[in-house]
Tab-separated table of C-alpha atoms in Angstrom:
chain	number	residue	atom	x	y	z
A	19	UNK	CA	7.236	10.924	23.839
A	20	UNK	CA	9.151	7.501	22.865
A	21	UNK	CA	8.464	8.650	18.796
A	22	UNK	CA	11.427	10.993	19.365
A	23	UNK	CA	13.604	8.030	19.667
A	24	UNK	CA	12.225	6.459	16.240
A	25	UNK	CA	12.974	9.040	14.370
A	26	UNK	CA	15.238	8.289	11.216
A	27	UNK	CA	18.521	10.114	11.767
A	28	UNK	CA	19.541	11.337	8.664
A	29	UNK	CA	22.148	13.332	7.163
A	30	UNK	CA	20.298	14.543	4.340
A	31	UNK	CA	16.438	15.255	5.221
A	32	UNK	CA	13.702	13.231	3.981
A	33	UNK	CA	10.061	13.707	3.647
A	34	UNK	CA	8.286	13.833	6.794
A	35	UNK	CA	6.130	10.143	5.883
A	36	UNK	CA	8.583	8.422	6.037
A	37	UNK	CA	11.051	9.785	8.258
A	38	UNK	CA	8.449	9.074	11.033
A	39	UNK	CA	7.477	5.427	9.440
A	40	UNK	CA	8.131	3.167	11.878
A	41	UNK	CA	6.380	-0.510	12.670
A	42	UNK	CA	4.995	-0.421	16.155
A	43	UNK	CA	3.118	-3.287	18.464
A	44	UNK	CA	1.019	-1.032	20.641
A	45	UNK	CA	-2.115	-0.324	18.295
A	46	UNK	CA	-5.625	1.221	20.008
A	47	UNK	CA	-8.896	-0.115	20.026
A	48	UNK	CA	-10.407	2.136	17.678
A	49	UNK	CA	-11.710	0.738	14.319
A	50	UNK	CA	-10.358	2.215	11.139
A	51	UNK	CA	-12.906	3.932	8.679
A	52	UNK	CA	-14.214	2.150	5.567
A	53	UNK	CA	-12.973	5.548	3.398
A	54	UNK	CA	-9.549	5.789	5.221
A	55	UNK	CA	-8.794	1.675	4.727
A	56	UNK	CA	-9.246	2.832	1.303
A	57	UNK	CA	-7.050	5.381	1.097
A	58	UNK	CA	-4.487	2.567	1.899
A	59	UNK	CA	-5.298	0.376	-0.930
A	60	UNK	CA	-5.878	2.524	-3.468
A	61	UNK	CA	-2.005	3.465	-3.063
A	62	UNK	CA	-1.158	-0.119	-3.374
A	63	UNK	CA	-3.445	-0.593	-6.513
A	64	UNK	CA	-1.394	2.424	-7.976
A	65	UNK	CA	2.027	1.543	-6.905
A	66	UNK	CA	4.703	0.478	-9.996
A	67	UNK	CA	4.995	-3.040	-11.325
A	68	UNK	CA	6.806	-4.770	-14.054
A	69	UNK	CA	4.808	-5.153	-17.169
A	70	UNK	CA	2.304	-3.409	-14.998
A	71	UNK	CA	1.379	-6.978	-13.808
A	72	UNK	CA	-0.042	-5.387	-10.164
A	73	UNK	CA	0.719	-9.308	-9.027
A	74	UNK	CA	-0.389	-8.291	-4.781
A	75	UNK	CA	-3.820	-9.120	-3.774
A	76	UNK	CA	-4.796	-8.728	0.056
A	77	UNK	CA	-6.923	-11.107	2.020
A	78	UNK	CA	-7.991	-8.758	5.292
A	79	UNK	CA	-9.599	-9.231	8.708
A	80	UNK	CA	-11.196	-6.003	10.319
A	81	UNK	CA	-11.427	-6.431	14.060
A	82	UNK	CA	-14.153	-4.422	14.643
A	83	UNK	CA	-16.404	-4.968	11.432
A	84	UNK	CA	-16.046	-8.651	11.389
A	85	UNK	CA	-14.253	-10.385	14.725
A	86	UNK	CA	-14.264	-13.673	12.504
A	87	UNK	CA	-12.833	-13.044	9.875
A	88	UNK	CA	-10.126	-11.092	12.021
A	89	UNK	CA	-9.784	-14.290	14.149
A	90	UNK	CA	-8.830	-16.179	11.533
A	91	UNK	CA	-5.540	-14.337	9.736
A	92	UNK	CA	-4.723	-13.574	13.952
A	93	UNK	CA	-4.350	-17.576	14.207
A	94	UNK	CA	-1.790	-17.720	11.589
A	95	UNK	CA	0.630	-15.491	13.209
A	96	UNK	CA	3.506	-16.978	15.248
A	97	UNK	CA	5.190	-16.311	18.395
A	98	UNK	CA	5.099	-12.628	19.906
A	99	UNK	CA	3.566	-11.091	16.806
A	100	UNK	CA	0.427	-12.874	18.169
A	101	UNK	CA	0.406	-11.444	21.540
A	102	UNK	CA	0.521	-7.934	20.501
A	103	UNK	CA	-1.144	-8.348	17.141
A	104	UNK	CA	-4.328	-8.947	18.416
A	105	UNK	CA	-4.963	-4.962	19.353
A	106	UNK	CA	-4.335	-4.515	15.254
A	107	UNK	CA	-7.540	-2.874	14.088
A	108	UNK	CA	-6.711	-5.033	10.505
A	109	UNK	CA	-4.870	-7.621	9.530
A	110	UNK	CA	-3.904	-8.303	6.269
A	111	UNK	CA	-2.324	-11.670	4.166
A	112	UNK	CA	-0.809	-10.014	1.030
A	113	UNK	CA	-0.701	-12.617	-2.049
A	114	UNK	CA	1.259	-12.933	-4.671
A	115	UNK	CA	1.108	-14.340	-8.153
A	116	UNK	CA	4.796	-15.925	-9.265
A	117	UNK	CA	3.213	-17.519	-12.227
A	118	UNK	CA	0.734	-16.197	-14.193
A	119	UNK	CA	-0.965	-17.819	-17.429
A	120	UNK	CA	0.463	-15.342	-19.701
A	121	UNK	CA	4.039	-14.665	-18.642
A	122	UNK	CA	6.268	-17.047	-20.248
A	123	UNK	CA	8.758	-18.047	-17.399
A	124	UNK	CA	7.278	-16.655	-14.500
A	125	UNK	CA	7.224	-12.844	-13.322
A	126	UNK	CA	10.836	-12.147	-12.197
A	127	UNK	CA	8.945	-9.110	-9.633
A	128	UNK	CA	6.129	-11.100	-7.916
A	129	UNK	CA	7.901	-10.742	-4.940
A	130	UNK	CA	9.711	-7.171	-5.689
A	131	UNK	CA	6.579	-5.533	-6.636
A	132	UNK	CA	4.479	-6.605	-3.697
A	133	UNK	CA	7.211	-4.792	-1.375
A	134	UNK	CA	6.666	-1.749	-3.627
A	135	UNK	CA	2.418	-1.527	-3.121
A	136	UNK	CA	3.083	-2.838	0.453
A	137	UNK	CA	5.675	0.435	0.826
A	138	UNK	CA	2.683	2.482	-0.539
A	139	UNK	CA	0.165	1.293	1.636
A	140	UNK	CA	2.678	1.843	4.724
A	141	UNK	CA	3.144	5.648	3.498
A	142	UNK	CA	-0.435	6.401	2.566
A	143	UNK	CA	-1.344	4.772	6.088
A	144	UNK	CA	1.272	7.500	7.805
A	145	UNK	CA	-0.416	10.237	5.810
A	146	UNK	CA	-3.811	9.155	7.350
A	147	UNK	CA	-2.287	9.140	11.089
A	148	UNK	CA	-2.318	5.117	11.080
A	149	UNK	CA	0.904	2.736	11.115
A	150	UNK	CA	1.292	-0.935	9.728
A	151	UNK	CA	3.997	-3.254	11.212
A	152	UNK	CA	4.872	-6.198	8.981
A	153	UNK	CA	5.725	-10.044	9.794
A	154	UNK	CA	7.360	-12.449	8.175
A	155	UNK	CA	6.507	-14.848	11.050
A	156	UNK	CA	3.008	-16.642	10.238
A	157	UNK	CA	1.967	-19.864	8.851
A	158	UNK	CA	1.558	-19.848	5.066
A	159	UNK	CA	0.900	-23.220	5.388
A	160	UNK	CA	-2.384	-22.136	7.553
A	161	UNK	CA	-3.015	-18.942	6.022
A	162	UNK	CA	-3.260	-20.740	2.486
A	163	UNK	CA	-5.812	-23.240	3.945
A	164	UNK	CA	-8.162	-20.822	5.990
A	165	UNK	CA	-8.352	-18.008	3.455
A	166	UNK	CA	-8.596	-20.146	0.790
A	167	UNK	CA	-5.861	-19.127	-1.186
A	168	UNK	CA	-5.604	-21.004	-4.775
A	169	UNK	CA	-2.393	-23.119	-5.358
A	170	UNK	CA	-1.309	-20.722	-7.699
A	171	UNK	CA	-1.145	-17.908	-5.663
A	172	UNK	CA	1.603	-17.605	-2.943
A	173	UNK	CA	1.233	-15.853	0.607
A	174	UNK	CA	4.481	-13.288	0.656
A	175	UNK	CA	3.953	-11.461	4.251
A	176	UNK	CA	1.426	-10.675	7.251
A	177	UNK	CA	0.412	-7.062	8.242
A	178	UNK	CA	-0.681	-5.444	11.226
A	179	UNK	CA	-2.525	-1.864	10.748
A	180	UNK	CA	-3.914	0.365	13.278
A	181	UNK	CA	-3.687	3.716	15.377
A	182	UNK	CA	-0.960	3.651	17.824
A	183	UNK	CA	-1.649	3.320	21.512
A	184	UNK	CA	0.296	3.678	24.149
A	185	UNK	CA	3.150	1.233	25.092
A	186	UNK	CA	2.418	0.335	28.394
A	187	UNK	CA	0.073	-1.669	27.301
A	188	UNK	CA	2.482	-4.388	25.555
A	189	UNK	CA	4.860	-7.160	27.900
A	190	UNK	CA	7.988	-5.741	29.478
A	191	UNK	CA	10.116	-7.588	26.532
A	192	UNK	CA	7.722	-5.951	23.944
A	193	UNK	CA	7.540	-2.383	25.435
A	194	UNK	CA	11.422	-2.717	25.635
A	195	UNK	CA	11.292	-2.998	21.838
A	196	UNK	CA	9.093	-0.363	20.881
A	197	UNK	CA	10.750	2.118	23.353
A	198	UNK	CA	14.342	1.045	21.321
A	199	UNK	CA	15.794	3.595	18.906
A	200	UNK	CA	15.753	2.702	15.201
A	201	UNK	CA	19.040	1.568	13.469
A	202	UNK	CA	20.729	1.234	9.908
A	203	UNK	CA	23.851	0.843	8.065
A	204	UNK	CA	25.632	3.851	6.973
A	205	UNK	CA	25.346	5.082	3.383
A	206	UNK	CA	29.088	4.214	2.160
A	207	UNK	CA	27.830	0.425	2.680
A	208	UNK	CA	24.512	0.937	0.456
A	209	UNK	CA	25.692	3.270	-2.000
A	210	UNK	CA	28.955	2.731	-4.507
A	211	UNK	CA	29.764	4.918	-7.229
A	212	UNK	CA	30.248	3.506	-10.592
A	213	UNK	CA	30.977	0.377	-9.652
A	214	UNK	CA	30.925	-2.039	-6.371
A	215	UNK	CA	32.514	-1.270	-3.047
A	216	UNK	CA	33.718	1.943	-4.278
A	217	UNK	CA	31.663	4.365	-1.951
A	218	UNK	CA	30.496	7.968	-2.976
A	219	UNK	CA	32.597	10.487	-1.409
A	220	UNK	CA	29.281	12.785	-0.101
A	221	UNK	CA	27.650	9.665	0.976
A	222	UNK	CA	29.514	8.333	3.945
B	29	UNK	CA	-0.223	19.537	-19.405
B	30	UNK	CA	0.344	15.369	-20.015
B	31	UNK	CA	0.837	14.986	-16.418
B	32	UNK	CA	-3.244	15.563	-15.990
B	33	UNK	CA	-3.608	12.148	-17.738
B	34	UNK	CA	-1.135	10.441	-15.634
B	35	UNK	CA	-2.384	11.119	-11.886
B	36	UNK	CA	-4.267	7.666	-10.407
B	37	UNK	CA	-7.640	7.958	-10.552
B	38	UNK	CA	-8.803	6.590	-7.119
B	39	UNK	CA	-12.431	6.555	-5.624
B	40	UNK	CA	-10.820	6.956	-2.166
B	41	UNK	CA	-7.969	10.116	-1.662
B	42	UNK	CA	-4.327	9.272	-1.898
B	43	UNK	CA	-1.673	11.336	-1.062
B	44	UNK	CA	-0.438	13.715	-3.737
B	45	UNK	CA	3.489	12.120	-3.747
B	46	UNK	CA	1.712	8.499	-4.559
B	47	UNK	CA	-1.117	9.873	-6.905
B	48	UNK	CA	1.006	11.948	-8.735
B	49	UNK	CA	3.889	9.312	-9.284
B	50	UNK	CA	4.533	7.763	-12.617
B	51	UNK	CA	7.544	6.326	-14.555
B	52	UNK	CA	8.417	8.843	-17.568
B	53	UNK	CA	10.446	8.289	-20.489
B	54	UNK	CA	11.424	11.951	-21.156
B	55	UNK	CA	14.546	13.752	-18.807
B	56	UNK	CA	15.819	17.197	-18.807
B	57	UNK	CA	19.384	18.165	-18.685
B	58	UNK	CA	20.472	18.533	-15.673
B	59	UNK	CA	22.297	17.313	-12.604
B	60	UNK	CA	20.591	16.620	-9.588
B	61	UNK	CA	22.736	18.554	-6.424
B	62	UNK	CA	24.500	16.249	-4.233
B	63	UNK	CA	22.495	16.295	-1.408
B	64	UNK	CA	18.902	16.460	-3.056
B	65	UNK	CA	20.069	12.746	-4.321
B	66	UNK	CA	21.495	12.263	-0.737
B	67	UNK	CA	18.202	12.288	0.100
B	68	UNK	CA	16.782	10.027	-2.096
B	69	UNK	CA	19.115	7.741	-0.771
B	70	UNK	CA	18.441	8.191	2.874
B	71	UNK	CA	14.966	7.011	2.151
B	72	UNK	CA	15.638	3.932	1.123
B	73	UNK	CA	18.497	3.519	3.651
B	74	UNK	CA	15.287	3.834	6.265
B	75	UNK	CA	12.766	1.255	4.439
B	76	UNK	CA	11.767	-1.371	6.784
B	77	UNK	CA	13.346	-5.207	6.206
B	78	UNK	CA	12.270	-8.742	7.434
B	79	UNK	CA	15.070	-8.753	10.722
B	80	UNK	CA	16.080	-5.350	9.494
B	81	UNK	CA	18.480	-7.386	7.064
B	82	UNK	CA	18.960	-4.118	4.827
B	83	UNK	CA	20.014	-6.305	2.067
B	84	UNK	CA	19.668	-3.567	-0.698
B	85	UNK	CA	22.794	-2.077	-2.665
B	86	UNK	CA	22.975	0.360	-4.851
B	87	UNK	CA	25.632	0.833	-7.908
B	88	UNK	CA	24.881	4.644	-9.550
B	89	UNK	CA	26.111	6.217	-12.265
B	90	UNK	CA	25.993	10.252	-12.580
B	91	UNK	CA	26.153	11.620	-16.211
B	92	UNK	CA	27.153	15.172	-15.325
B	93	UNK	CA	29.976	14.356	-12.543
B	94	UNK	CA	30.891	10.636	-14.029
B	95	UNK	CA	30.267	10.731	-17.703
B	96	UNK	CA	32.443	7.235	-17.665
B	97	UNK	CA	30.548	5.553	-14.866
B	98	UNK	CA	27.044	6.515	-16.384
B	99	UNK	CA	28.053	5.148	-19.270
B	100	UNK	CA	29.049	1.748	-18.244
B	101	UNK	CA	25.428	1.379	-16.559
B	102	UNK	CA	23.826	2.481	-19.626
B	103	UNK	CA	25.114	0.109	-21.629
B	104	UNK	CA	23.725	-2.858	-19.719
B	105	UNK	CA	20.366	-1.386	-20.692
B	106	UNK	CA	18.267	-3.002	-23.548
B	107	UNK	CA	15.947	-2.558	-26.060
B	108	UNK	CA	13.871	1.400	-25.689
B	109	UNK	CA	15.357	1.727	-22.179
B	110	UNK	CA	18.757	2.748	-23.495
B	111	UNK	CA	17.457	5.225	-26.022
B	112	UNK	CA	15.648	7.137	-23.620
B	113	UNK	CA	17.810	6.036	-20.386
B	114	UNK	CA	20.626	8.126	-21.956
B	115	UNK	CA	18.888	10.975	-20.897
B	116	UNK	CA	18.698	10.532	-17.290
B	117	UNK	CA	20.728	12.230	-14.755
B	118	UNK	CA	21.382	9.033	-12.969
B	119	UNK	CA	21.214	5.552	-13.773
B	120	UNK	CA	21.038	3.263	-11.167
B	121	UNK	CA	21.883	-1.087	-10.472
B	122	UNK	CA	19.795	-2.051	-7.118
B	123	UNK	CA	21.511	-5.455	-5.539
B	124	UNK	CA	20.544	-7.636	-3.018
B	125	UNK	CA	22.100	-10.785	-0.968
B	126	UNK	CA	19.710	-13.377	-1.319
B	127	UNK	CA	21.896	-15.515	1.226
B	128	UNK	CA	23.107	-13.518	3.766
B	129	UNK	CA	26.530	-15.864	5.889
B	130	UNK	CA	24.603	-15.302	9.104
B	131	UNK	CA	20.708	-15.863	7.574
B	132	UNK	CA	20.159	-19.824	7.578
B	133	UNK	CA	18.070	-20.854	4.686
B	134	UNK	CA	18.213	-17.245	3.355
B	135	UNK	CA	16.705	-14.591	3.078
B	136	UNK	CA	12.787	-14.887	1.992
B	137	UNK	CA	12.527	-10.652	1.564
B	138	UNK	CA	15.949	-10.240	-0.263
B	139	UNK	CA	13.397	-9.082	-3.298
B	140	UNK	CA	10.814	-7.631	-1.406
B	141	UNK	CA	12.357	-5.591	0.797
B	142	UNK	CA	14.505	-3.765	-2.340
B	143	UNK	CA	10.951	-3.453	-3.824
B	144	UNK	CA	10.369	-1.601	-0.542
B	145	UNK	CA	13.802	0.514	-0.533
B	146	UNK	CA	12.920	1.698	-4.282
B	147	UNK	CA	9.531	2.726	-3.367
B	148	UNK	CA	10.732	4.621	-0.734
B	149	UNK	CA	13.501	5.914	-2.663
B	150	UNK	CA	11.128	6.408	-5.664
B	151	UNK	CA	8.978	8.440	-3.531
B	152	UNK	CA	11.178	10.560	-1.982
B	153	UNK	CA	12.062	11.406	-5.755
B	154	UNK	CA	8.872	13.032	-5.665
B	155	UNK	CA	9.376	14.832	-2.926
B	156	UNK	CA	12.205	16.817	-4.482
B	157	UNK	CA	10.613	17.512	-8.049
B	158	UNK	CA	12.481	13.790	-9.209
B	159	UNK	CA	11.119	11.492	-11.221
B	160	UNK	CA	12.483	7.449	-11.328
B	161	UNK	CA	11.687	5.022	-13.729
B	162	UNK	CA	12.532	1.139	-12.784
B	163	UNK	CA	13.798	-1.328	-15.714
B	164	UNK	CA	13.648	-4.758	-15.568
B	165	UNK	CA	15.446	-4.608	-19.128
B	166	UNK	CA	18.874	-4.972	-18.444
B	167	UNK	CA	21.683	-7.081	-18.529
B	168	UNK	CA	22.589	-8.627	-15.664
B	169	UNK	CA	25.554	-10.799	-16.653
B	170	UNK	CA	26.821	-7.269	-18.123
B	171	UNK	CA	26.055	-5.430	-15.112
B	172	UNK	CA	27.824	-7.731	-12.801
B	173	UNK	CA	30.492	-7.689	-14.796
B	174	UNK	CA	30.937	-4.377	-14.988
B	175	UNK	CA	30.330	-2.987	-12.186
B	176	UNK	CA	32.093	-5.721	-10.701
B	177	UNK	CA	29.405	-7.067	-8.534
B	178	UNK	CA	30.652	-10.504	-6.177
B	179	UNK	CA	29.254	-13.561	-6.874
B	180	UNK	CA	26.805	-13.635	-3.846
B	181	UNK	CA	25.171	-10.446	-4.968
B	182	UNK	CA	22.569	-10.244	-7.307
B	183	UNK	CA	21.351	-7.223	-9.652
B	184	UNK	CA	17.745	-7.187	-9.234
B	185	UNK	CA	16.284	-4.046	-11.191
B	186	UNK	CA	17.640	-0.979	-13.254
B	187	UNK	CA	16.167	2.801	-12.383
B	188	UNK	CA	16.521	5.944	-14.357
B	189	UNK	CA	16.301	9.422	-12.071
B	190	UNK	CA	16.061	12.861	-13.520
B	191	UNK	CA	13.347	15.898	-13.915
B	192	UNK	CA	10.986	15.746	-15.839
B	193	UNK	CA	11.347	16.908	-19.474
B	194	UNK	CA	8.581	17.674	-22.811
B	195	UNK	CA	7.684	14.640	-24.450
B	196	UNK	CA	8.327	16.457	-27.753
B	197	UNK	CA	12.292	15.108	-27.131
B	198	UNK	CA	11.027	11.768	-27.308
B	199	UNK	CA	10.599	9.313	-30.663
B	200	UNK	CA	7.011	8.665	-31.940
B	201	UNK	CA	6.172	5.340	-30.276
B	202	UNK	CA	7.857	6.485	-26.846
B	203	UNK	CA	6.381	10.129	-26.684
B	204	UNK	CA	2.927	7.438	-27.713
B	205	UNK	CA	3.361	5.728	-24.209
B	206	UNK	CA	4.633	8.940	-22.250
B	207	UNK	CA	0.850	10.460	-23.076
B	208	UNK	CA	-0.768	7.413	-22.350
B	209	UNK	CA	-3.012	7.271	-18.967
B	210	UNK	CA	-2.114	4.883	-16.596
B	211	UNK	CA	-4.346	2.394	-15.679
B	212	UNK	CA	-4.783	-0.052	-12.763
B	213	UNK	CA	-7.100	-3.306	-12.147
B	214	UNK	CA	-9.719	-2.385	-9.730
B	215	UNK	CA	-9.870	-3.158	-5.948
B	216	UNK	CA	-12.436	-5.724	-6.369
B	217	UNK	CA	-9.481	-7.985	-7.749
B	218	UNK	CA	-7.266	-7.027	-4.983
B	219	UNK	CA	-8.802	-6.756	-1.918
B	220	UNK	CA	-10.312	-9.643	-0.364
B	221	UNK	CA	-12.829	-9.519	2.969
B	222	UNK	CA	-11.631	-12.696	5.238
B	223	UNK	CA	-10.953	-15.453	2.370
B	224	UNK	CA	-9.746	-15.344	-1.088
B	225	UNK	CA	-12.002	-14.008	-3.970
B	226	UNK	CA	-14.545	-12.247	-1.637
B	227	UNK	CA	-14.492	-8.838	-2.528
B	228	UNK	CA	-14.878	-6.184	0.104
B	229	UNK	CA	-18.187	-4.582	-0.533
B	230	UNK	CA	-17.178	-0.902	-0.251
B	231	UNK	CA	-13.365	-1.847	-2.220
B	232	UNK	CA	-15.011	-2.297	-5.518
């Protein structure tokens, strides 16, 4: 099975989540339950945040449940992430607030912290069997005008959430993709000890 | 035990890693083996990233095996943090490149995506019995200089890691918020059903 190859290869072992996290394009038609979708978002409501500001909101479109609605974030995505993102059982906008009333100067995390509840919602969604693929490629031009999104309020990233199906039934370029093995820098360039560049001598 | 008051309170299951997560103030003694914080490590290094930039760093600082190096991150700390950050068993600088050479225009996740790497990195923690807590109170001219961070880098959040001590070593007002319960907005605010500010009628 082509999960074997996206794996994370680790030298030290990691929890099982998110060793096999990975953000797929071949999603099944199968519609998610109401209690499950939960599940998701109650780990985002409860992830960290500066000041505990919890600045991420998320605009969503269930395929199944309402095709509209669904139709609607799907037309904001660009490109490929179209083509294959229309098996996603859910789509999702997620929002962000860089400016609230109250913060003098603006909240330094708005963007930080919506990675963090997004990076909950993509674990709790691999402890429920499900996977979410992310894009940075969709209108926010588009998406602000369609969901109605307040001036105030900035769109930060799409999202793509749904069982995983198999890949023959994506385009030879996109089954080439999912079928590729994962990849990341090595340790010694992400971890320094004590002070820049210097890399930790057990983390090569 | 305090830690009853601190697990999320969801109407829909999370998984025990994300439910039982929370930033403490009060951390035991003792040194965290090499390759338990290996791991920690290895779970960021596999967080997804908008074109799989990776554009997270990491400066650390171990008190038991680098008394020196934990040192010099402590003292970019401010206010509280340092008087309880002294107890961790490592302090930690996350970086990112908001400008990548090759990225034209930049990178739009440099933030977000280190919000996802600390997440993951935060929940690996609990995997292995850790605990993190994330600071926005530090210095970042300090830190910079200090730990000798280039120019095109930039320090975007301070994290204390360590086990989990009593809340009895703690001074009045900190052991105060330590015992405090956690609390969250509900999902009516952050889930929206196809446009903004229609809540979802079973995320309420």
């Amino acid at each position: 099975m082509h999960d074997n190859v996206k794996r994370a290869v680790t030298t030290y072992p990691i929890n099982d989540l998110l060793a096999s996290r990975w953000s797929p394009r071949a999603f099944a038609d199968r519609a998610i339950p109401t209690d499950v979708l939960g599940s998701l978002f109650e780990a985002a409501r409860w992830a960290p945040s500066s000041r505990n500001l919890q600045p991420w909101h998320f605009v969503i479109g269930e395929r199944h449940r309402d095709p509209d609605g669904f139709a609607r974030i799907l037309s904001t995505l660009v490109g490929a992430n179209k083509s294959w993102g229309k098996n996603a059982s859910v789509l999702l906008i997620a929002v962000t607030e860089p400016e609230p009333e109250n913060v003098k100067g603006g909240n330094t995390y708005a963007y930080y912290d919506v990675g963090q509840a997004m990076a909950h919602f993509s674990i709790q969604a691999m402890s429920c069997g499900l996977y979410i693929h992310q894009m940075g490629g969709f209108r926010r031009d588009k998406a602000r005008e369609l969901l109605e999104i307040p001036d105030q309020y900035e769109p930060v990233v799409s999202a793509a959430i749904g069982y995983l199906a198999d890949p023959s039934i994506l385009s030879d370029t996109m089954r080439e993709r999912e079928l590729a093995p994962r990849s990341r820098h090595p340790l010694s360039e992400q971890v320094y000890s004590a002070k820049w560049g210097q890399s930790h001598p057990d983390y090569v």
